[in-house]
């Protein structure tokens, strides 16, 4: 607090400033008798679209977790010694180690003197040199093209081709972004238009990742919900898409369909058949498709496989491949690398009108360029060591260790959650979350209503206060009326995750008893 | 082109996909006879606010520069051998070397194994350890708080206090951002509300940095122009503010006043008296102040000094200091470090309503957090080596070398531009640009009109085509009706800058002759 005591508040007596004070005070008397004026920017005067916006994964429960952490640091006693932030897919914060090769390349780009150091492998140096050659003045400190560094966009295109068994990808269709969120909000921003009943409707899954509802709210677009089928392991059913679309047509102009695959928060992995059905539906109904594929490396269940929308689109033939407009998204934040802090990502657009590509570049140029170290990190993700290269064996070992570990945790989480009475959890086929359905007794629902709180918010608040576990209420993602859920990540280290799940179990049983 | 030939387009014949093609083709006949359908996302259907948006510093002239560069690479002969991108303040791209200490700290954070390396100085390691301790899991790969890493916000607050001679700064009022642009657009987004005549008006200088006009257009707010006085070295006159405000009141609700100091593109440095006048005006008229102070380290002229709005506000006494709402902005991109690619920045808010602070954090949380390596770079800027530390002498040498060099270039640019007949350039007191007024003959103006082009756009296009110099037309920043300007950066190395200015001279004389 020392810093705030450096100067006394009343500087009015200084020579040369006194006239302002007296002028101000004189005028102040005319305007108001109060000493503290009304603010210009208030809850009443602010942008109502921002006020309406909600973002559950960083919402009230996370603010509360922060408060509790402060209290713990002050030595205030709690029934636990630490807050476990299971609210967000933040792998490194949960102890996952960075992929060595990725950090080596980014460090070499950051401080090119290291290119002479014998302690860095040649394959990392080769990549760093290539990235630096793509940077103005060979420096990560230069702005890049708004669309991202050329050679990295080429590497992304090559990666997509390898991933999709040779389906062509054009670097001109690749836009590097500040995480996937930036790509999603940018393309949504371009898509939204019209007023009243012709306002753009955006179809999103329920449950959804709240970036979608937040972006739609921010853009004053119309959110059109389609429900995933919890009974069928959160499968997407085209009949449900059709129902949602037809209803929406009476109050807006639905023209965008968002898909999250693998699902967040729901963890399902879409089948090839399902993707075909969705593409056909989008083609038939003239919907612009957004394919959020940031968990493409996170597939765990036997028999499940990631299929990109791009690949399936291609294989469905030219009528689809030449017409359906798609934007798909990837990121450095998830997968096996978990580099959230770098804010790296890319978007691939398919069948985008050439004039719209110009508009997109213009829109992106207002924020100048994505962070360049994030672009470099993205490059390593799409251009990792290959067999024969010096770093290959260590890279593969690290990558597989993370993914095997996640697969194991996905399985254990499902098993342990399903052992809790009044909890049901679908298989965690992919992504990094469990989204179990929880039974909340009617007495608890009444108590929540009395506090003007969603019942699962009450549940998660109590879970946090009693166990230190920070989970996100299902209401933050959306769910069928009358059903309740929460989302937790499976990222804590295995032993810690087991303890966490035991704590959830104990808490839940006590909760049921309390409100029986 | 090899990659595009990997697969033939017509995949319709594959087993399992044919049914889609035939279904699609059958339906297609019903819908249309054409093979290529109309796009969903077109110039007609897109967001009209995005369509209306302009961003000159990355606009048509820069796209043209990119085309010319491609042609040069293909070996097409031009009257020059390279394009000089003087359109944007991109120091490293123009050959400026990064500050060693900054990159050492960021490299240490990126690859903490280097903390054991004897080739990194202890003061850099100390800072890297501190930053990493502020990161989840001690990793730059973790998300941070939406507002930014705590200890970095503390360092920013200490920096502001030192800069402002002890005026207190509270880390809770500091928000780390993705460059300054992100802070400016975020706070503007919160500020805009109302419809029709009550729509928020935002006062901006003319000439202005086009981020402001772009953000205002994007938010569908009302741009209210106040003109800087070119005859008085681009000074800001409160009478002009009052004129603009009073006129605007008839068609909108002006509630925001943006100031850029030192000026961009105009390079003036505001006097203490001028800042006092502006603050009094904002207080009197109840305007929310945005102080864009990203060039605070870039002051060159004798007798000019940077005064922060915060400091002057404080010194004007409690009536101002407790009431006037201000957001001020800084960045890693300019100053002596020129680290544009890191997208680092911060915003300090003063007198923000506590509830609005919550709303701001919520809004920022949608994009999760600013890039963490940019936060680390920002930390070094506000917490550089101090006397007695190992890296101090090298740091000061590098910093002063950059700033002295810029001061020299500012002077030479002004001198050389003013030697050109029909060109007048005000002193470059600060920032990194020259914004000379150019005489354009009426025949050239007619030709431009015939091409539906601003006259200074025609001028800059011809300058680019004939000399390879990429400058931005004054019309992209705004200027008094009938006056014409362009903006160039003073960042090229001194010898190159001199050649560039000679080329501008030769071009201008030929241009005058051609259109005489």
CSV table of N, CA and C in Angstrom, one decimal, chain A residues 280-363:
chain,number,residue,atom,x,y,z
A,280,UNK,N,-25.2,-32.1,-46.0
A,280,UNK,CA,-26.4,-32.2,-47.0
A,280,UNK,C,-27.5,-31.2,-46.5
A,281,UNK,N,-27.7,-31.1,-45.3
A,281,UNK,CA,-28.7,-30.2,-44.7
A,281,UNK,C,-28.3,-28.8,-45.0
A,282,UNK,N,-27.0,-28.4,-44.7
A,282,UNK,CA,-26.5,-27.1,-45.0
A,282,UNK,C,-26.6,-26.7,-46.5
A,283,UNK,N,-26.3,-27.7,-47.3
A,283,UNK,CA,-26.4,-27.5,-48.7
A,283,UNK,C,-27.9,-27.2,-49.1
A,284,UNK,N,-28.7,-28.0,-48.6
A,284,UNK,CA,-30.2,-28.0,-49.0
A,284,UNK,C,-30.8,-26.7,-48.5
A,285,UNK,N,-30.4,-26.3,-47.3
A,285,UNK,CA,-31.1,-25.1,-46.7
A,285,UNK,C,-30.3,-23.8,-46.8
A,286,UNK,N,-29.2,-23.9,-47.6
A,286,UNK,CA,-28.3,-22.8,-47.8
A,286,UNK,C,-27.9,-22.1,-46.5
A,287,UNK,N,-27.2,-22.9,-45.8
A,287,UNK,CA,-26.6,-22.4,-44.5
A,287,UNK,C,-25.1,-22.3,-44.6
A,288,UNK,N,-24.5,-21.3,-44.1
A,288,UNK,CA,-23.1,-21.2,-44.0
A,288,UNK,C,-22.6,-22.0,-42.8
A,289,UNK,N,-21.7,-22.9,-43.0
A,289,UNK,CA,-21.2,-23.8,-41.9
A,289,UNK,C,-20.0,-23.3,-41.2
A,290,UNK,N,-20.1,-23.3,-39.9
A,290,UNK,CA,-18.9,-23.0,-39.1
A,290,UNK,C,-18.5,-24.3,-38.4
A,291,UNK,N,-17.3,-24.8,-38.7
A,291,UNK,CA,-16.9,-26.1,-38.1
A,291,UNK,C,-15.8,-25.9,-37.1
A,292,UNK,N,-16.1,-25.9,-35.8
A,292,UNK,CA,-15.2,-25.7,-34.7
A,292,UNK,C,-14.5,-27.0,-34.4
A,293,UNK,N,-13.3,-27.2,-34.9
A,293,UNK,CA,-12.6,-28.4,-34.8
A,293,UNK,C,-11.3,-28.4,-34.0
A,294,UNK,N,-11.4,-27.5,-32.9
A,294,UNK,CA,-10.2,-27.3,-32.1
A,294,UNK,C,-9.7,-28.5,-31.3
A,295,UNK,N,-10.6,-29.5,-31.2
A,295,UNK,CA,-10.3,-30.7,-30.4
A,295,UNK,C,-10.0,-31.9,-31.4
A,296,UNK,N,-9.6,-31.6,-32.6
A,296,UNK,CA,-9.3,-32.6,-33.6
A,296,UNK,C,-8.3,-33.7,-33.1
A,297,UNK,N,-7.4,-33.3,-32.3
A,297,UNK,CA,-6.4,-34.3,-31.8
A,297,UNK,C,-6.8,-35.0,-30.6
A,298,UNK,N,-8.0,-34.6,-30.0
A,298,UNK,CA,-8.4,-35.1,-28.7
A,298,UNK,C,-9.6,-36.1,-28.9
A,299,UNK,N,-9.2,-37.3,-29.4
A,299,UNK,CA,-10.2,-38.3,-29.6
A,299,UNK,C,-9.7,-39.6,-28.9
A,300,UNK,N,-10.6,-40.1,-28.0
A,300,UNK,CA,-10.1,-41.2,-27.1
A,300,UNK,C,-10.8,-42.5,-27.3
A,301,UNK,N,-12.1,-42.5,-27.5
A,301,UNK,CA,-12.9,-43.7,-27.4
A,301,UNK,C,-12.6,-44.7,-28.6
A,302,UNK,N,-12.6,-45.9,-28.3
A,302,UNK,CA,-12.4,-47.0,-29.3
A,302,UNK,C,-13.5,-46.8,-30.4
A,303,UNK,N,-13.1,-46.9,-31.6
A,303,UNK,CA,-14.1,-46.8,-32.7
A,303,UNK,C,-14.4,-45.4,-33.1
A,304,UNK,N,-14.0,-44.4,-32.4
A,304,UNK,CA,-14.2,-43.0,-32.7
A,304,UNK,C,-13.0,-42.5,-33.5
A,305,UNK,N,-13.3,-41.6,-34.5
A,305,UNK,CA,-12.3,-41.1,-35.3
A,305,UNK,C,-12.7,-39.7,-35.7
A,306,UNK,N,-11.7,-38.8,-35.7
A,306,UNK,CA,-12.0,-37.4,-36.2
A,306,UNK,C,-12.1,-37.4,-37.7
A,307,UNK,N,-13.2,-36.9,-38.2
A,307,UNK,CA,-13.3,-36.6,-39.7
A,307,UNK,C,-13.5,-35.1,-39.8
A,308,UNK,N,-12.7,-34.4,-40.6
A,308,UNK,CA,-12.9,-33.0,-40.8
A,308,UNK,C,-14.1,-32.8,-41.7
A,309,UNK,N,-14.8,-31.7,-41.5
A,309,UNK,CA,-15.9,-31.3,-42.4
A,309,UNK,C,-15.4,-31.1,-43.9
A,310,UNK,N,-14.2,-30.6,-43.9
A,310,UNK,CA,-13.6,-30.3,-45.3
A,310,UNK,C,-13.4,-31.6,-46.0
A,311,UNK,N,-12.9,-32.7,-45.4
A,311,UNK,CA,-12.7,-33.9,-46.1
A,311,UNK,C,-14.0,-34.6,-46.5
A,312,UNK,N,-14.9,-34.6,-45.6
A,312,UNK,CA,-16.2,-35.2,-46.0
A,312,UNK,C,-16.9,-34.4,-47.1
A,313,UNK,N,-16.8,-33.2,-47.0
A,313,UNK,CA,-17.4,-32.3,-48.0
A,313,UNK,C,-16.8,-32.7,-49.4
A,314,UNK,N,-15.5,-32.8,-49.4
A,314,UNK,CA,-14.8,-33.1,-50.7
A,314,UNK,C,-15.3,-34.5,-51.2
A,315,UNK,N,-15.4,-35.4,-50.3
A,315,UNK,CA,-15.8,-36.8,-50.7
A,315,UNK,C,-17.2,-36.9,-51.1
A,316,UNK,N,-18.0,-35.9,-50.8
A,316,UNK,CA,-19.4,-36.0,-51.2
A,316,UNK,C,-19.6,-35.5,-52.6
A,317,UNK,N,-18.5,-35.0,-53.2
A,317,UNK,CA,-18.6,-34.7,-54.6
A,317,UNK,C,-18.8,-33.2,-54.9
A,318,UNK,N,-18.6,-32.9,-56.2
A,318,UNK,CA,-18.4,-31.5,-56.6
A,318,UNK,C,-19.6,-30.6,-56.3
A,319,UNK,N,-20.9,-31.2,-56.4
A,319,UNK,CA,-22.0,-30.3,-56.1
A,319,UNK,C,-21.9,-29.7,-54.7
A,320,UNK,N,-21.4,-30.5,-53.8
A,320,UNK,CA,-21.2,-30.0,-52.4
A,320,UNK,C,-19.9,-29.2,-52.3
A,321,UNK,N,-18.8,-29.8,-52.9
A,321,UNK,CA,-17.5,-29.3,-52.7
A,321,UNK,C,-17.4,-27.9,-53.3
A,322,UNK,N,-18.1,-27.7,-54.4
A,322,UNK,CA,-18.0,-26.4,-55.1
A,322,UNK,C,-19.0,-25.4,-54.6
A,323,UNK,N,-19.9,-25.8,-53.7
A,323,UNK,CA,-20.9,-24.8,-53.3
A,323,UNK,C,-21.0,-24.5,-51.8
A,324,UNK,N,-20.9,-25.5,-50.9
A,324,UNK,CA,-21.1,-25.3,-49.5
A,324,UNK,C,-20.0,-24.4,-48.9
A,325,UNK,N,-20.4,-23.3,-48.3
A,325,UNK,CA,-19.5,-22.4,-47.7
A,325,UNK,C,-19.2,-22.8,-46.3
A,326,UNK,N,-17.9,-23.0,-46.0
A,326,UNK,CA,-17.5,-23.5,-44.7
A,326,UNK,C,-16.3,-22.6,-44.2
A,327,UNK,N,-16.4,-22.4,-42.9
A,327,UNK,CA,-15.1,-21.9,-42.2
A,327,UNK,C,-14.9,-22.9,-41.1
A,328,UNK,N,-13.6,-23.4,-41.1
A,328,UNK,CA,-13.3,-24.3,-40.0
A,328,UNK,C,-12.1,-23.7,-39.2
A,329,UNK,N,-12.0,-24.2,-37.9
A,329,UNK,CA,-11.1,-23.5,-37.0
A,329,UNK,C,-10.2,-24.5,-36.2
A,330,UNK,N,-9.0,-24.1,-36.0
A,330,UNK,CA,-8.1,-24.9,-35.2
A,330,UNK,C,-7.3,-23.9,-34.3
A,331,UNK,N,-6.5,-24.5,-33.4
A,331,UNK,CA,-5.9,-23.6,-32.4
A,331,UNK,C,-4.7,-24.3,-31.8
A,332,UNK,N,-3.8,-23.5,-31.2
A,332,UNK,CA,-2.7,-24.1,-30.5
A,332,UNK,C,-3.1,-24.5,-29.0
A,333,UNK,N,-4.3,-24.1,-28.6
A,333,UNK,CA,-4.6,-24.1,-27.2
A,333,UNK,C,-5.0,-25.5,-26.7
A,334,UNK,N,-5.4,-26.4,-27.6
A,334,UNK,CA,-5.9,-27.7,-27.1
A,334,UNK,C,-5.0,-28.8,-27.6
A,335,UNK,N,-5.6,-29.9,-28.1
A,335,UNK,CA,-4.8,-31.0,-28.6
A,335,UNK,C,-3.8,-31.5,-27.5
A,336,UNK,N,-2.6,-31.9,-28.0
A,336,UNK,CA,-1.6,-32.4,-27.0
A,336,UNK,C,-0.6,-31.3,-26.6
A,337,UNK,N,-0.7,-30.1,-27.3
A,337,UNK,CA,0.2,-29.0,-26.9
A,337,UNK,C,-0.3,-28.1,-25.8
A,338,UNK,N,-1.6,-27.8,-25.8
A,338,UNK,CA,-2.2,-27.0,-24.8
A,338,UNK,C,-1.6,-25.6,-24.6
A,339,UNK,N,-1.2,-25.0,-25.7
A,339,UNK,CA,-0.5,-23.7,-25.6
A,339,UNK,C,-1.6,-22.6,-25.7
A,340,UNK,N,-2.4,-22.5,-24.7
A,340,UNK,CA,-3.5,-21.5,-24.7
A,340,UNK,C,-2.9,-20.0,-24.7
A,341,UNK,N,-1.8,-19.8,-23.9
A,341,UNK,CA,-1.3,-18.5,-23.7
A,341,UNK,C,-0.8,-17.8,-24.9
A,342,UNK,N,-0.4,-18.7,-25.9
A,342,UNK,CA,0.1,-18.1,-27.2
A,342,UNK,C,-0.9,-17.5,-28.1
A,343,UNK,N,-2.2,-17.8,-27.8
A,343,UNK,CA,-3.3,-17.3,-28.7
A,343,UNK,C,-3.0,-17.5,-30.2
A,344,UNK,N,-2.6,-18.7,-30.5
A,344,UNK,CA,-2.4,-19.1,-31.9
A,344,UNK,C,-3.6,-19.8,-32.4
A,345,UNK,N,-3.8,-19.7,-33.7
A,345,UNK,CA,-5.0,-20.4,-34.3
A,345,UNK,C,-5.0,-20.2,-35.8
A,346,UNK,N,-5.8,-20.9,-36.5
A,346,UNK,CA,-6.1,-20.6,-37.9
A,346,UNK,C,-7.5,-20.9,-38.3
A,347,UNK,N,-7.9,-20.4,-39.4
A,347,UNK,CA,-9.2,-20.6,-39.9
A,347,UNK,C,-9.0,-21.0,-41.4
A,348,UNK,N,-9.7,-22.0,-41.9
A,348,UNK,CA,-9.7,-22.3,-43.3
A,348,UNK,C,-11.1,-22.0,-43.9
A,349,UNK,N,-11.2,-21.2,-44.9
A,349,UNK,CA,-12.5,-20.9,-45.5
A,349,UNK,C,-12.6,-21.7,-46.9
A,350,UNK,N,-13.8,-22.2,-47.1
A,350,UNK,CA,-14.0,-22.9,-48.4
A,350,UNK,C,-15.2,-22.3,-49.1
A,351,UNK,N,-15.0,-22.1,-50.3
A,351,UNK,CA,-16.1,-21.5,-51.2
A,351,UNK,C,-16.5,-20.0,-50.8
A,352,UNK,N,-15.5,-19.4,-50.1
A,352,UNK,CA,-15.8,-18.0,-49.8
A,352,UNK,C,-15.8,-17.1,-51.0
A,353,UNK,N,-16.7,-16.3,-51.2
A,353,UNK,CA,-16.8,-15.3,-52.3
A,353,UNK,C,-15.5,-14.5,-52.4
A,354,UNK,N,-14.9,-14.4,-53.5
A,354,UNK,CA,-13.6,-13.6,-53.6
A,354,UNK,C,-13.7,-12.2,-53.0
A,355,UNK,N,-14.8,-11.5,-53.2
A,355,UNK,CA,-15.0,-10.2,-52.7
A,355,UNK,C,-15.1,-10.2,-51.1
A,356,UNK,N,-15.6,-11.3,-50.6
A,356,UNK,CA,-15.7,-11.4,-49.2
A,356,UNK,C,-14.4,-11.7,-48.6
A,357,UNK,N,-13.5,-12.4,-49.3
A,357,UNK,CA,-12.2,-12.6,-48.8
A,357,UNK,C,-11.5,-11.3,-48.6
A,358,UNK,N,-11.7,-10.3,-49.5
A,358,UNK,CA,-11.1,-9.0,-49.4
A,358,UNK,C,-11.7,-8.3,-48.2
A,359,UNK,N,-13.0,-8.4,-48.0
A,359,UNK,CA,-13.6,-7.8,-46.8
A,359,UNK,C,-13.1,-8.4,-45.5
A,360,UNK,N,-12.9,-9.7,-45.5
A,360,UNK,CA,-12.3,-10.4,-44.3
A,360,UNK,C,-10.9,-9.9,-44.0
A,361,UNK,N,-10.1,-9.8,-45.0
A,361,UNK,CA,-8.7,-9.2,-44.8
A,361,UNK,C,-8.8,-7.8,-44.2
A,362,UNK,N,-9.7,-7.0,-44.8
A,362,UNK,CA,-9.9,-5.7,-44.3
A,362,UNK,C,-10.3,-5.6,-42.8
A,363,UNK,N,-11.3,-6.5,-42.5
A,363,UNK,CA,-11.7,-6.5,-41.1
A,363,UNK,C,-10.6,-7.0,-40.2
